[in-house]
Short mmCIF file of C-alpha atoms and ligand atoms in Angstrom, two decimals:
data_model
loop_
_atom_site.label_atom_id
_atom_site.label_comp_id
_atom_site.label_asym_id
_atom_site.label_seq_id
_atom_site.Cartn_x
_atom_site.Cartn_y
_atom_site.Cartn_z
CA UNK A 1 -4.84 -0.09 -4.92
CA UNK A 2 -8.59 1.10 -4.30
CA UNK A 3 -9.28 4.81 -4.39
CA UNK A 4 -12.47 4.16 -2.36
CA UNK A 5 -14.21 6.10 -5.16
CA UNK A 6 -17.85 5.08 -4.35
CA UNK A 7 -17.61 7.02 -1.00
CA UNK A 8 -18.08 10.79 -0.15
CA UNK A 9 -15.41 13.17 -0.43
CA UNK A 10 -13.61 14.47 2.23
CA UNK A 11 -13.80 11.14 3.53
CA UNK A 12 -13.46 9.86 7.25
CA UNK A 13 -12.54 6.61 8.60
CA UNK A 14 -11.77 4.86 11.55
CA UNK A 15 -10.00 1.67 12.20
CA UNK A 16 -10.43 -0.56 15.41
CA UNK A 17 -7.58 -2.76 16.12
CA UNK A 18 -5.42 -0.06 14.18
CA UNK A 19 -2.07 -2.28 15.72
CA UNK A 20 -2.92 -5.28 14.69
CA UNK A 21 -1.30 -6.72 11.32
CA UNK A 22 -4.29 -6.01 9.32
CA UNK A 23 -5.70 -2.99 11.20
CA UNK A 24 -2.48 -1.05 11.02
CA UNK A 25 -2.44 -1.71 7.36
CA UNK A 26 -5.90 -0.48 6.75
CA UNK A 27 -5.05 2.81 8.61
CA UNK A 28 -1.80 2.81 6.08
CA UNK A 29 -3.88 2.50 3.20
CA UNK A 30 -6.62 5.08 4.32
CA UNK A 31 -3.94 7.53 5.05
CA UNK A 32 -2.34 7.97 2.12
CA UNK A 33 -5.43 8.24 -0.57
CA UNK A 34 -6.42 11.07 -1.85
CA UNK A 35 -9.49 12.96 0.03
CA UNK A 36 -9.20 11.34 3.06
CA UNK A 37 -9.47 14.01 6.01
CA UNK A 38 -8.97 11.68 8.76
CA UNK A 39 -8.34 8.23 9.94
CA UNK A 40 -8.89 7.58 13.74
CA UNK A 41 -6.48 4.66 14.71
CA UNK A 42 -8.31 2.45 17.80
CA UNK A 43 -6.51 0.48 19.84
CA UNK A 44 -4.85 -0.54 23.51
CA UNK A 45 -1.86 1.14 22.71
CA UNK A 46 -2.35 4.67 21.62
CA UNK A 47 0.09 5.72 19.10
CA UNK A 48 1.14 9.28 18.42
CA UNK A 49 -1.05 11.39 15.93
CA UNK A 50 1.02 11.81 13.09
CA UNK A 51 -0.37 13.63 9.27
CA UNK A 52 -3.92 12.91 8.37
CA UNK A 53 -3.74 9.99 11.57
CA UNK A 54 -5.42 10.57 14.81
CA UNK A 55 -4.39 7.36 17.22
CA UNK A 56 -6.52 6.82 20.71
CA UNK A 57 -6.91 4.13 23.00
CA UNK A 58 -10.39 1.68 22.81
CA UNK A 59 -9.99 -1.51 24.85
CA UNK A 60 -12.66 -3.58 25.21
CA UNK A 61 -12.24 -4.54 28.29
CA UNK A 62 -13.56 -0.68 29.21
CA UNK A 63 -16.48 0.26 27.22
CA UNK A 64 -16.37 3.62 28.52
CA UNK A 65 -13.14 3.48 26.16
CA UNK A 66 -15.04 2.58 23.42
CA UNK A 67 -17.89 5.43 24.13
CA UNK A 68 -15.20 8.20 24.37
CA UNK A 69 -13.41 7.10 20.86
CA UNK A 70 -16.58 7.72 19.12
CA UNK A 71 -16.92 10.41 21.09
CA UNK A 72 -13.50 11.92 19.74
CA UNK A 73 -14.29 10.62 16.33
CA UNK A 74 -17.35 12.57 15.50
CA UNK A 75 -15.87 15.86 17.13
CA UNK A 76 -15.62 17.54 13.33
CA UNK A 77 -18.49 15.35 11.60
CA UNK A 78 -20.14 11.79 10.52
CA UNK A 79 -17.53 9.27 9.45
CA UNK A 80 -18.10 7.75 6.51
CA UNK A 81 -16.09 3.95 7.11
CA UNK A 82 -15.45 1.99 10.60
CA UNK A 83 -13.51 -0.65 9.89
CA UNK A 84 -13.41 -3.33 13.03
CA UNK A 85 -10.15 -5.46 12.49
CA UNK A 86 -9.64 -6.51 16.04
CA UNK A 87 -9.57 -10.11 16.73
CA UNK A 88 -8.68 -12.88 19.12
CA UNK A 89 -7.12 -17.03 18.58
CA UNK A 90 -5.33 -17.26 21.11
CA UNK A 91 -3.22 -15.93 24.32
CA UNK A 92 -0.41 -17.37 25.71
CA UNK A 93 -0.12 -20.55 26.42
CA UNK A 94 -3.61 -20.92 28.25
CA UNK A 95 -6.03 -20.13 24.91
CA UNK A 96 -5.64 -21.79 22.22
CA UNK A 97 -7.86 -22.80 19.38
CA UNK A 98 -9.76 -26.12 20.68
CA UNK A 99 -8.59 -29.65 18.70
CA UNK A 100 -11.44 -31.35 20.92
CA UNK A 101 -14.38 -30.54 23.05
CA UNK A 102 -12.49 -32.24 25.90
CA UNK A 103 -10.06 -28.71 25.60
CA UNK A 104 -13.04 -26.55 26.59
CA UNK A 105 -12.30 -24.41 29.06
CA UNK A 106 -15.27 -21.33 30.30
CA UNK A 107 -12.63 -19.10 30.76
CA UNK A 108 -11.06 -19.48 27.64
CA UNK A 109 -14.45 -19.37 25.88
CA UNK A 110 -15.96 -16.10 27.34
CA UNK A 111 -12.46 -14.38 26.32
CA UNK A 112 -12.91 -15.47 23.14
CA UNK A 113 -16.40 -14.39 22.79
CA UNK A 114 -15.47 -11.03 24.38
CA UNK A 115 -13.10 -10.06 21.87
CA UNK A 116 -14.17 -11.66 18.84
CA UNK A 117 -18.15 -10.87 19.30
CA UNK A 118 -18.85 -9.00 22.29
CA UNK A 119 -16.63 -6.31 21.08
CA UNK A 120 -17.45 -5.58 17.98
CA UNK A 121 -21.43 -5.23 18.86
CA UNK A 122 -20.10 -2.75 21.39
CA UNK A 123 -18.23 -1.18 18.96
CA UNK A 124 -21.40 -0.95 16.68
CA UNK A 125 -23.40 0.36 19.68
CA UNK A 126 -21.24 3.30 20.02
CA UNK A 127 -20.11 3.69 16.17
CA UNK A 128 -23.29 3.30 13.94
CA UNK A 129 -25.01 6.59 15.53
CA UNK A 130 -21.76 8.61 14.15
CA UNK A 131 -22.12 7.08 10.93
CA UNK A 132 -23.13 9.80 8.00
CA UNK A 133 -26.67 9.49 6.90
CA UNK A 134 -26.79 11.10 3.54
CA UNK A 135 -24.14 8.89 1.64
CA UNK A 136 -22.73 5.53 1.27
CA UNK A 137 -21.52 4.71 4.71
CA UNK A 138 -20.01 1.64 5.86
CA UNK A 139 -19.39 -0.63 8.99
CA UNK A 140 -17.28 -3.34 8.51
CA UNK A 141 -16.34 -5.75 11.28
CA UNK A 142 -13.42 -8.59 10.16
CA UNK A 143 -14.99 -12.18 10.62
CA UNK A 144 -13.20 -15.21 9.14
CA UNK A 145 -14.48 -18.30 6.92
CA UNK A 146 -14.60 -20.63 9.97
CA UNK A 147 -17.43 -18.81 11.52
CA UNK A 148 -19.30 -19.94 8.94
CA UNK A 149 -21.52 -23.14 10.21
CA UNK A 150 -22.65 -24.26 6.33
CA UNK A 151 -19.02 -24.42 5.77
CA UNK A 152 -17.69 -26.14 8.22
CA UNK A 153 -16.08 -29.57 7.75
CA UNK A 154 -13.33 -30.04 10.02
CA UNK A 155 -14.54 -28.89 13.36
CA UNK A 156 -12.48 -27.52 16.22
CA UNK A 157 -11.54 -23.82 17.25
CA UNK A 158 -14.47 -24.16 18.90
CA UNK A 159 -14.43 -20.93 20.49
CA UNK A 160 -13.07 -18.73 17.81
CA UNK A 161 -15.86 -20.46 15.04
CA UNK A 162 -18.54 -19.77 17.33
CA UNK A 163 -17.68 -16.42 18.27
CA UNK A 164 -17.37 -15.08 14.95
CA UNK A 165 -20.93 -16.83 14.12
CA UNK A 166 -21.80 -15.02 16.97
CA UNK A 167 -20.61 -11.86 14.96
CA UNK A 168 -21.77 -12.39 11.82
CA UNK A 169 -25.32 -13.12 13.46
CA UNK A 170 -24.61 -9.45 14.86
CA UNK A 171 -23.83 -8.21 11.55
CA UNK A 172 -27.40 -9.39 10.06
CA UNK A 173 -29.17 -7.49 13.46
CA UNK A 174 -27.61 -4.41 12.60
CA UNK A 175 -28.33 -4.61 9.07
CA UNK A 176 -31.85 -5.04 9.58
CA UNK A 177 -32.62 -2.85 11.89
CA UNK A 178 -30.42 0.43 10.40
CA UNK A 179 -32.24 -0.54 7.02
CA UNK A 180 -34.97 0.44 8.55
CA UNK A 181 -34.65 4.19 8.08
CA UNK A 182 -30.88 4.54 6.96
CA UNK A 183 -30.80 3.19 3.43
CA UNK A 184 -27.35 4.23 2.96
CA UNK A 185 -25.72 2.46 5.84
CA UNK A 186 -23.78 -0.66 4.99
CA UNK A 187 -23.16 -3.41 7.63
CA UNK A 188 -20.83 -6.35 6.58
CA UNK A 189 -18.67 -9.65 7.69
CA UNK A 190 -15.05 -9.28 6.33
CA UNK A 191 -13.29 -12.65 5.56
CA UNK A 192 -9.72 -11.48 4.83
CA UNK A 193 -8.10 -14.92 3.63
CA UNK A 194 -5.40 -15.94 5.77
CA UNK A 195 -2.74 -13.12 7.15
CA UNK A 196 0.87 -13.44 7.40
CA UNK A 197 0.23 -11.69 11.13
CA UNK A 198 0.71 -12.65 14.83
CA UNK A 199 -3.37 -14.13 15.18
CA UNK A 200 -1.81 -16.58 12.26
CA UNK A 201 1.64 -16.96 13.03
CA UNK A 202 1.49 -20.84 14.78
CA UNK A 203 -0.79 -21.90 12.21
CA UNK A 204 0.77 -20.96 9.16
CA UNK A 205 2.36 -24.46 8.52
CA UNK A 206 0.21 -26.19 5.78
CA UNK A 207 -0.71 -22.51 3.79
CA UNK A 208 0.68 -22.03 -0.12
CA UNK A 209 3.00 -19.45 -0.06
CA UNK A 210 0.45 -17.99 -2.56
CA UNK A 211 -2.32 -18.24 0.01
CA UNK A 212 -0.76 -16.55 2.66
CA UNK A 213 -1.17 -12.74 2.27
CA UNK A 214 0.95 -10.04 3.49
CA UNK A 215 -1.12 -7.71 5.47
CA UNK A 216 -0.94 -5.07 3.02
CA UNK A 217 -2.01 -6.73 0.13
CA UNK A 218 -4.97 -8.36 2.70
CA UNK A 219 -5.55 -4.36 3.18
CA UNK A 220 -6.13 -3.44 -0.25
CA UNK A 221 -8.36 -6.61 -1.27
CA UNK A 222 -11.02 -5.98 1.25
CA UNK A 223 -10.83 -1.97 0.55
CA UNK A 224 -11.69 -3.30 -3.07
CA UNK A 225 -14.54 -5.07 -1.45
CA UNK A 226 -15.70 -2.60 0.81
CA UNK A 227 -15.39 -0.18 -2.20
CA UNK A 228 -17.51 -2.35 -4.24
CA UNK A 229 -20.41 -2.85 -1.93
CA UNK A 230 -24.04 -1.24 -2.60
CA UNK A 231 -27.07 -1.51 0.10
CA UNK A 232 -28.19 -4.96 -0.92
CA UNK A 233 -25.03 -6.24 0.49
CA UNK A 234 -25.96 -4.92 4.06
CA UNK A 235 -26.12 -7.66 6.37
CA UNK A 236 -23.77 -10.47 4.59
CA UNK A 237 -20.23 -11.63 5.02
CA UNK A 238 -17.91 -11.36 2.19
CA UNK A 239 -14.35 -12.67 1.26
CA UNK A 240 -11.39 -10.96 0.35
CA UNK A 241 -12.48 -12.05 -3.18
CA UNK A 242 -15.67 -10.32 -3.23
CA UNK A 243 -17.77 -13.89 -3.02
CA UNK A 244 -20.20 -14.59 -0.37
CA UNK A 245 -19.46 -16.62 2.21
CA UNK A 246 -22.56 -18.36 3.29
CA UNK A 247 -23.75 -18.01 7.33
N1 NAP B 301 -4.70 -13.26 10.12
C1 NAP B 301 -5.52 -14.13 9.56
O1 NAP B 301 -5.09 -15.09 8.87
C2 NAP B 301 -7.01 -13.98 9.70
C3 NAP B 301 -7.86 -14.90 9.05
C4 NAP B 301 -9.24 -14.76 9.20
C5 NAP B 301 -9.76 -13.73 9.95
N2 NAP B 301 -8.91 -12.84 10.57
C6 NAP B 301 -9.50 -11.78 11.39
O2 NAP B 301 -8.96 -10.52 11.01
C7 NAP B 301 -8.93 -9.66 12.14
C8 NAP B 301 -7.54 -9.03 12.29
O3 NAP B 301 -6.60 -10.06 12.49
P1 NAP B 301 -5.01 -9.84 12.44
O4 NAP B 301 -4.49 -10.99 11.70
O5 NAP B 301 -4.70 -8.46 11.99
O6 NAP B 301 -4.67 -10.06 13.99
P2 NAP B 301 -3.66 -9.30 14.97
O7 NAP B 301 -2.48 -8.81 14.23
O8 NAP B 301 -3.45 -10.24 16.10
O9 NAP B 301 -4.51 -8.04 15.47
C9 NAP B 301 -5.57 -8.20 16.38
C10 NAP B 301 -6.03 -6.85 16.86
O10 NAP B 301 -7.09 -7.03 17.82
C11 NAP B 301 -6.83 -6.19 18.93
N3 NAP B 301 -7.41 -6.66 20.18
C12 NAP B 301 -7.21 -7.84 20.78
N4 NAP B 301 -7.86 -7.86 21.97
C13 NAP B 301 -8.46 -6.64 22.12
C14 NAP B 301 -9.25 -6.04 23.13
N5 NAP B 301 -9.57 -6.69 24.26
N6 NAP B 301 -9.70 -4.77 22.94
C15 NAP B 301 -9.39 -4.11 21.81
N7 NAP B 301 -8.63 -4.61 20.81
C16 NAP B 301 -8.17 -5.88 20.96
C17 NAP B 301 -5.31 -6.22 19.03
O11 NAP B 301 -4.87 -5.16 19.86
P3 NAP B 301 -3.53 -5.28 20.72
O12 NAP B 301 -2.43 -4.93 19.77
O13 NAP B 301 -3.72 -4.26 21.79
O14 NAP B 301 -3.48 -6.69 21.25
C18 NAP B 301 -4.94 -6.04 17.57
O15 NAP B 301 -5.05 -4.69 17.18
C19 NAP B 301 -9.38 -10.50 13.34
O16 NAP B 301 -10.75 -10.30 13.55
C20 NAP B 301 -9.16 -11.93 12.86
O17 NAP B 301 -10.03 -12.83 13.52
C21 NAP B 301 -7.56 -12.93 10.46
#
């Protein structure tokens, strides 16, 4: 398990989506290493505070939600990680991931968008300010593989591909422009493999049992990854591997 040793000590952290499969094992992980001061758990459903683990709402359907978590996050200094593992591929029976373009629906479409791109950016807009400025700091928003558009080959989900293009297109804004004067700050596309978790759970049928990670171990590989990454990375999307997964 990472010890996140190429960041700052006492180190901060927030999670977004902290109770989703992967989120809530990212706040797990933070928690219990060594130096951490704080983890701020984000997400609809507040949870209790409980040790080192402040839990708060931030929906983004509200973005005054999403202004008053980073307000509440920076109350006792800069963070150091944000880690944005919220995510949408479907809702009930009404959105699910497109087979054809004749399954296109504008609803369905701007939902996706919302959570999977919209959200995050606002996320950025909010958390990037409270990011520290003097060390390795990193903002790390959880894409997927089939937002890539070089490596696509089957088509369909044509909402969730595009809106995590969408994201990753973000990603490389932010990078840019916080380059700019914060040489430090790291802004990267997470691909975390694919999840034993409820965004996965219909689609599970054709994965290797060695392919499909628990949430945990997902967790820990992209901590490695995140732990791994210098300034040049700023602006790309990795795998839970470490390899770069072209836009
Ligand atoms: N699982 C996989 O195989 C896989 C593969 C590739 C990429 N990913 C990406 O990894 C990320 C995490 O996925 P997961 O598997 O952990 O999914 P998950 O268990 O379904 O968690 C999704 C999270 O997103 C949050 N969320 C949904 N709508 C929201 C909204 N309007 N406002 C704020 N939060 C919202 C959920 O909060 P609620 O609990 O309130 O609904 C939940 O915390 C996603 O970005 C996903 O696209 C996952």
């Amino acid at each position: 398990m990472t010890k996140l040793a190429s960041f700052g000590r006492p180190l901060r952290a927030a999670v977004i989506g902290a109770s989703g499969g992967i989120g809530g094992a990212f706040v797990q992980h933070l928690c219990g290493l060594e130096g951490v001061d704080v983890v701020y758990a984000f997400s609809r459903r507040a949870a209790p505070k409980t040790g080192n683990c402040v839990a708060a709402s931030l929906d983004y359907d509200d973005e005054d939600s999403i202004a008053a978590a980073a307000s509440l996050a920076k109350e006792d200094g800069p963070l150091d990680l944000v880690l944005v593992a919220s995510g949408l591929l479907h809702e009930g029976p009404g959105l699910q991931p497109e087979k054809s373009f004749r399954s296109l629906d504008a609803g369905n479409l701007a939902r996706s968008f919302h959570v999977n791109a919209i959200g995050p950016a606002l996320a950025a807009k909010h958390f990037l300010p409270i990011l520290a400025r003097d060390r390795k700091a990193v903002f790390a928003a959880l894409s997927a593989r089939v937002g890539s558009i070089g490596d696509n080959r089957l088509g369909g989900w044509y909402g969730y591909r595009a809106a995590k293009a969408a994201l990753n297109m973000t990603i490389r804004c932010l990078a840019i422009e916080v380059a700019r004067n914060r040489k430090e700050m790291i802004c990267v596309g997470l691909h975390p493999g694919t999840v034993d978790s409820q965004l996965s759970k219909p689609f599970q049928g054709g994965v290797a049992e060695d392919k499909l990670f628990a949430p945990e171990t997902a967790a820990g590989h992209l901590l490695e990854v995140v732990d791994g990454l210098a300034a040049g990375d700023s602006g790309k999307v990795f795998a839970w591997d470490g390899k770069e997964i072209p836009f």
